[in-house]
Short mmCIF file of C-alpha atoms and ligand atoms in Angstrom, two decimals:
data_model
loop_
_atom_site.label_atom_id
_atom_site.label_comp_id
_atom_site.label_asym_id
_atom_site.label_seq_id
_atom_site.Cartn_x
_atom_site.Cartn_y
_atom_site.Cartn_z
CA MET A 1 3.31 -14.61 -9.25
CA ILE A 2 6.12 -15.80 -11.24
CA GLN A 3 8.62 -15.53 -8.35
CA ASP A 4 6.34 -17.32 -5.81
CA ILE A 5 7.62 -20.63 -5.92
CA TRP A 6 7.23 -21.98 -2.50
CA PRO A 7 7.82 -24.59 -1.18
CA HIS A 8 10.88 -24.52 -3.44
CA ARG A 9 13.65 -22.06 -2.30
CA TYR A 10 15.58 -19.96 -4.70
CA ASN A 11 19.14 -18.99 -3.70
CA ASN A 12 20.91 -16.43 -5.88
CA GLN A 13 24.07 -16.14 -3.84
CA TYR A 14 27.26 -16.48 -5.87
CA ARG A 15 29.37 -19.61 -5.41
CA ASN A 16 32.40 -20.49 -7.02
CA SER A 17 31.77 -24.42 -7.31
CA ALA A 18 32.26 -26.62 -10.27
CA PRO A 19 29.29 -28.75 -11.65
CA ASP A 20 28.72 -32.21 -11.45
CA ALA A 21 26.92 -34.58 -13.91
CA GLU A 22 23.40 -34.00 -11.87
CA CYS A 23 23.73 -30.10 -11.87
CA TYR A 24 21.08 -28.11 -14.51
CA ALA A 25 22.73 -26.77 -17.52
CA LEU A 26 21.16 -23.69 -18.88
CA TYR A 27 21.45 -23.03 -22.84
CA TYR A 28 20.12 -20.13 -24.68
CA GLU A 29 20.12 -18.79 -28.23
CA GLU A 30 18.66 -15.45 -29.03
CA HIS A 31 15.12 -15.70 -27.37
CA THR A 32 15.17 -19.21 -27.04
CA ALA A 33 16.01 -21.81 -24.34
CA LEU A 34 16.92 -25.61 -24.35
CA LEU A 35 14.39 -27.67 -22.60
CA ARG A 36 12.09 -30.72 -23.15
CA ARG A 37 8.31 -31.16 -22.38
CA THR A 38 7.25 -33.92 -20.27
CA SER A 39 3.60 -34.84 -18.70
CA GLU A 40 4.74 -33.07 -15.67
CA GLY A 41 5.69 -29.69 -17.67
CA ILE A 42 8.86 -28.37 -18.74
CA GLU A 43 12.59 -30.00 -17.80
CA PHE A 44 15.85 -28.44 -18.32
CA PRO A 45 19.02 -31.10 -19.30
CA ARG A 46 21.36 -31.97 -16.74
CA PHE A 47 25.23 -32.15 -17.57
CA ARG A 48 24.96 -35.74 -18.06
CA ASP A 49 22.47 -35.60 -20.83
CA LEU A 50 24.58 -32.99 -22.80
CA GLU A 51 28.29 -34.34 -21.89
CA ARG A 52 28.63 -37.37 -24.58
CA LEU A 53 28.79 -34.51 -27.24
CA ASN A 54 30.24 -31.69 -25.31
CA GLU A 55 33.75 -32.64 -23.74
CA GLU A 56 34.39 -29.09 -22.64
CA ILE A 57 30.92 -28.41 -20.76
CA TYR A 58 32.16 -28.93 -17.38
CA GLU A 59 34.98 -26.33 -17.84
CA ASP A 60 33.11 -24.04 -20.01
CA SER A 61 30.14 -23.19 -17.58
CA ILE A 62 29.06 -20.54 -15.07
CA TYR A 63 27.27 -21.09 -11.67
CA LEU A 64 24.08 -19.17 -11.68
CA PHE A 65 21.94 -19.90 -8.63
CA SER A 66 20.55 -22.86 -6.77
CA ILE A 67 16.73 -23.91 -6.18
CA ASP A 68 16.24 -26.26 -3.30
CA ASP A 69 19.28 -28.59 -3.37
CA SER A 70 19.79 -28.22 -7.14
CA ARG A 71 22.45 -26.19 -8.89
CA TYR A 72 22.02 -24.16 -12.24
CA TYR A 73 24.74 -23.33 -14.40
CA LEU A 74 24.90 -21.51 -17.63
CA VAL A 75 26.64 -23.63 -20.55
CA ARG A 76 27.65 -22.06 -24.13
CA GLU A 77 28.03 -23.42 -27.48
CA ILE A 78 26.84 -26.89 -27.28
CA SER A 79 26.10 -29.68 -29.60
CA ARG A 80 22.78 -31.12 -29.12
CA GLU A 81 21.92 -34.84 -29.06
CA PRO A 82 19.19 -35.29 -31.97
CA HIS A 83 16.99 -37.48 -30.29
CA SER A 84 17.25 -36.28 -26.61
CA GLY A 85 13.82 -34.52 -26.58
CA PHE A 86 15.36 -31.25 -25.92
CA THR A 87 14.60 -28.58 -28.38
CA MET A 88 15.05 -24.71 -28.58
CA GLU A 89 11.83 -23.23 -27.46
CA ASN A 90 10.68 -19.37 -27.06
CA THR A 91 11.46 -17.79 -23.77
CA GLU A 92 7.73 -16.66 -23.62
CA ILE A 93 6.89 -20.09 -22.69
CA PHE A 94 8.24 -19.20 -19.02
CA ARG A 95 5.42 -16.87 -18.57
CA GLU A 96 2.88 -19.81 -18.07
CA ALA A 97 4.61 -23.07 -18.06
CA LYS A 98 4.60 -25.46 -15.30
CA PRO A 99 6.05 -26.13 -12.73
CA GLN A 100 6.47 -22.70 -12.18
CA TYR A 101 9.64 -22.86 -10.22
CA ARG A 102 11.53 -24.29 -13.35
CA SER A 103 9.72 -21.27 -15.54
CA PHE A 104 11.20 -18.95 -12.81
CA ALA A 105 14.88 -20.71 -13.25
CA GLY A 106 14.53 -20.42 -17.08
CA ILE A 107 13.68 -16.69 -17.02
CA THR A 108 16.11 -15.77 -14.31
CA GLY A 109 19.02 -17.51 -16.13
CA TYR A 110 17.98 -16.00 -19.15
CA GLN A 111 18.37 -12.50 -17.66
CA LEU A 112 21.93 -13.62 -16.62
CA TRP A 113 22.93 -15.00 -20.05
CA ASN A 114 21.86 -11.79 -21.53
CA TRP A 115 24.16 -9.88 -19.07
CA TYR A 116 27.06 -12.10 -19.42
CA ARG A 117 27.01 -11.92 -23.21
CA SER A 118 26.30 -8.12 -23.31
CA HIS A 119 29.48 -7.51 -21.29
CA LYS A 120 32.33 -9.47 -23.01
CA PHE A 121 34.28 -6.10 -23.60
CA CYS A 122 34.88 -3.19 -21.12
CA GLY A 123 32.30 -0.38 -21.97
CA ARG A 124 35.12 2.19 -20.66
CA CYS A 125 38.32 0.78 -22.64
CA GLY A 126 37.26 -2.20 -24.95
CA HIS A 127 39.54 -4.64 -23.31
CA MET A 128 38.31 -8.13 -22.93
CA MET A 129 36.36 -8.50 -19.43
CA GLN A 130 36.99 -11.38 -16.83
CA ARG A 131 34.94 -13.17 -14.46
CA ASP A 132 35.62 -12.52 -10.52
CA GLU A 133 35.66 -15.63 -8.46
CA LYS A 134 34.21 -14.37 -5.38
CA GLU A 135 30.99 -12.75 -6.49
CA ARG A 136 29.00 -12.21 -9.62
CA MET A 137 30.90 -9.43 -11.06
CA LEU A 138 32.96 -9.12 -14.46
CA PHE A 139 36.02 -6.58 -14.12
CA CYS A 140 38.37 -5.34 -16.85
CA PRO A 141 42.10 -6.12 -15.91
CA GLU A 142 43.44 -2.96 -18.08
CA CYS A 143 41.19 0.01 -16.29
CA ARG A 144 39.59 -1.77 -13.22
CA ASN A 145 35.99 -1.28 -14.30
CA MET A 146 33.69 -3.31 -12.62
CA GLU A 147 30.17 -4.63 -13.97
CA PHE A 148 27.43 -6.14 -11.80
CA PRO A 149 23.99 -7.41 -13.34
CA LYS A 150 21.93 -4.66 -14.55
CA ILE A 151 18.23 -4.23 -13.02
CA CYS A 152 16.41 -1.72 -14.46
CA PRO A 153 13.50 -0.18 -11.90
CA ALA A 154 10.00 0.36 -13.51
CA VAL A 155 6.60 0.91 -12.25
CA ILE A 156 3.14 -0.66 -12.75
CA ILE A 157 0.35 2.10 -11.99
CA GLY A 158 -3.01 1.14 -11.21
CA VAL A 159 -4.80 4.45 -11.52
CA THR A 160 -8.24 4.43 -9.79
CA ASP A 161 -11.31 6.72 -9.37
CA GLY A 162 -13.57 5.21 -6.85
CA ASN A 163 -15.36 2.05 -8.52
CA ARG A 164 -13.21 2.73 -11.62
CA ILE A 165 -9.83 1.48 -12.52
CA LEU A 166 -7.75 2.76 -15.76
CA MET A 167 -6.61 -0.30 -18.08
CA SER A 168 -4.74 0.07 -21.33
CA LYS A 169 -3.55 -1.95 -24.10
CA TYR A 170 0.08 -1.50 -25.71
CA ALA A 171 0.51 -0.36 -29.27
CA GLY A 172 2.50 -2.56 -31.64
CA ARG A 173 3.51 -5.25 -29.09
CA ALA A 174 2.80 -9.16 -28.98
CA TYR A 175 1.30 -8.75 -25.78
CA LYS A 176 -2.79 -8.18 -26.45
CA LYS A 177 -4.34 -8.42 -23.04
CA TYR A 178 -5.53 -5.52 -20.79
CA ALA A 179 -2.59 -4.24 -18.75
CA LEU A 180 -1.92 -1.49 -16.47
CA LEU A 181 0.17 1.62 -17.33
CA ALA A 182 3.92 1.38 -16.96
CA GLY A 183 7.12 2.90 -17.46
CA PHE A 184 10.90 2.88 -16.59
CA THR A 185 12.34 5.08 -14.01
CA GLU A 186 14.55 7.88 -15.63
CA ILE A 187 18.00 8.68 -14.08
CA GLY A 188 17.38 11.37 -11.56
CA GLU A 189 13.83 10.51 -10.54
CA THR A 190 11.99 8.91 -7.56
CA VAL A 191 9.73 5.97 -8.43
CA GLU A 192 6.73 8.00 -7.09
CA GLU A 193 7.72 10.76 -9.91
CA THR A 194 8.00 8.11 -12.46
CA VAL A 195 4.33 7.21 -11.65
CA ALA A 196 3.24 10.77 -11.97
CA ARG A 197 4.97 11.33 -15.16
CA GLU A 198 4.02 8.21 -16.91
CA VAL A 199 0.52 8.66 -16.32
CA MET A 200 0.76 12.24 -17.64
CA GLU A 201 2.75 11.27 -20.45
CA GLU A 202 0.56 8.07 -21.53
CA VAL A 203 -3.02 9.48 -20.86
CA GLY A 204 -2.63 13.04 -19.84
CA LEU A 205 -4.07 12.69 -16.16
CA LYS A 206 -3.01 14.17 -12.98
CA VAL A 207 -2.96 11.87 -10.07
CA LYS A 208 -2.38 11.92 -6.15
CA ASN A 209 -2.18 9.86 -3.00
CA ILE A 210 0.41 7.53 -4.77
CA ARG A 211 1.03 4.38 -2.70
CA TYR A 212 3.44 1.25 -2.90
CA TYR A 213 1.85 -2.21 -3.32
CA LYS A 214 4.38 -4.86 -4.06
CA SER A 215 7.44 -5.58 -6.27
CA GLN A 216 8.31 -8.13 -8.73
CA PRO A 217 11.34 -9.29 -10.46
CA TRP A 218 10.75 -9.52 -14.27
CA SER A 219 13.58 -10.99 -16.04
CA PHE A 220 11.82 -10.71 -19.56
CA SER A 221 13.01 -6.89 -19.55
CA ASP A 222 15.83 -6.91 -17.12
CA THR A 223 13.26 -5.13 -14.82
CA LEU A 224 12.30 -4.91 -11.40
CA LEU A 225 8.85 -3.95 -11.36
CA MET A 226 7.29 -1.88 -8.48
CA GLY A 227 3.17 -1.66 -8.18
CA PHE A 228 1.79 1.43 -7.28
CA TYR A 229 -2.03 2.45 -6.85
CA CYS A 230 -2.94 5.99 -7.01
CA ASP A 231 -6.17 8.21 -7.25
CA LEU A 232 -7.26 10.47 -10.14
CA ASP A 233 -6.80 14.23 -9.37
CA GLY A 234 -9.14 16.33 -11.25
CA GLU A 235 -10.35 15.81 -14.84
CA ASP A 236 -11.14 11.98 -16.07
CA LYS A 237 -10.53 12.92 -20.00
CA ILE A 238 -8.07 10.83 -21.50
CA THR A 239 -5.41 12.08 -23.89
CA LEU A 240 -3.85 8.87 -25.35
CA ASP A 241 -0.33 8.71 -26.47
CA ARG A 242 -0.77 6.77 -29.47
CA GLU A 243 3.27 5.98 -29.90
CA GLU A 244 2.73 3.82 -26.46
CA LEU A 245 -0.76 2.69 -26.25
CA ALA A 246 -3.36 1.20 -28.21
CA LEU A 247 -6.16 2.16 -26.05
CA ALA A 248 -6.92 3.31 -22.46
CA GLU A 249 -10.47 2.90 -20.75
CA TRP A 250 -12.00 3.39 -17.33
CA PHE A 251 -13.42 -0.25 -16.10
CA GLU A 252 -15.91 -0.31 -13.28
CA ARG A 253 -14.82 -3.15 -10.72
CA GLU A 254 -17.82 -5.71 -12.07
CA GLU A 255 -16.59 -5.04 -15.76
CA ILE A 256 -12.96 -6.01 -15.37
CA PRO A 257 -12.51 -9.24 -17.36
CA ASP A 258 -11.17 -12.47 -15.53
CA GLN A 259 -7.55 -13.08 -16.61
CA MET A 260 -6.41 -16.40 -15.37
CA SER A 261 -2.85 -16.53 -15.73
CA GLY A 262 -1.14 -15.40 -12.45
CA GLU A 263 2.14 -14.70 -13.17
CA SER A 264 2.54 -10.82 -13.44
CA LEU A 265 2.33 -8.23 -11.00
CA THR A 266 0.12 -6.26 -13.44
CA ASN A 267 -2.76 -9.23 -13.39
CA GLU A 268 -2.46 -9.64 -9.74
CA MET A 269 -3.19 -5.49 -9.13
CA ILE A 270 -5.94 -5.75 -11.56
CA GLN A 271 -7.55 -8.98 -9.87
CA HIS A 272 -6.95 -7.36 -6.51
CA PHE A 273 -8.89 -4.17 -7.48
CA LYS A 274 -11.45 -6.06 -8.90
CA HIS A 275 -12.30 -8.04 -5.77
CA GLY A 276 -12.42 -4.95 -3.86
CA GLU A 277 -9.13 -5.09 -1.98
CA VAL A 278 -7.95 -1.73 -3.03
ZN1 ZN B 301 38.47 -1.26 -19.12
#
């Protein structure tokens, strides 16, 4: 999965350290990131690649995380060298681009960039927020409001019935492959209750024996995904929520299509069932 970057090591502990020329500079605009494609895959600029046209770049940067001994920083409002090979690419590239640890760095940085740019002002009193020096936190000097990075819990649901699993396709989304049911946890709800509620809302089925499988950080949508399998309880007749889903069907293990990309928890759960490990 996208976060499985071994033998590389991701360290997200906040450090109040200044960047040097060899550090990586992550730069984003809307749904795009600055990167270069090489024969080995994608590559991010280092500060030395950007410093000539951007005198302020070292001061105007935010420490994000490190991978192995390399530090990654967020940089803002830069001018780009026209012939450097670095271009803005859609962040969807991080679903599959190699090497995987760079895709993971790219999408994790993107989530943090989104958080910083969405919290310039205090949501309580409207004052400008300031960055804390000791931890990854923004605070309001006026009313003392504190903001930490936002992560939304959500569930991925493998509904099974003996040798069958329920697969679906989303309505109105770019992602067209088969998926499992999924949904965000509401306030005041346990994740197990989310599983039962989402299955009822999306396909009108009751489930039982809800059991946890694995989790996955999914920075494309500010989410922590938690995967669950559960068993159909009673009637198997699907009543589709057409606002959410284009289709939902039962698949026998042997009928499940091979989907080779291994970045998502959804995919791993489908293949795990296909190979009889559930
Ligand atoms: Zn405030």
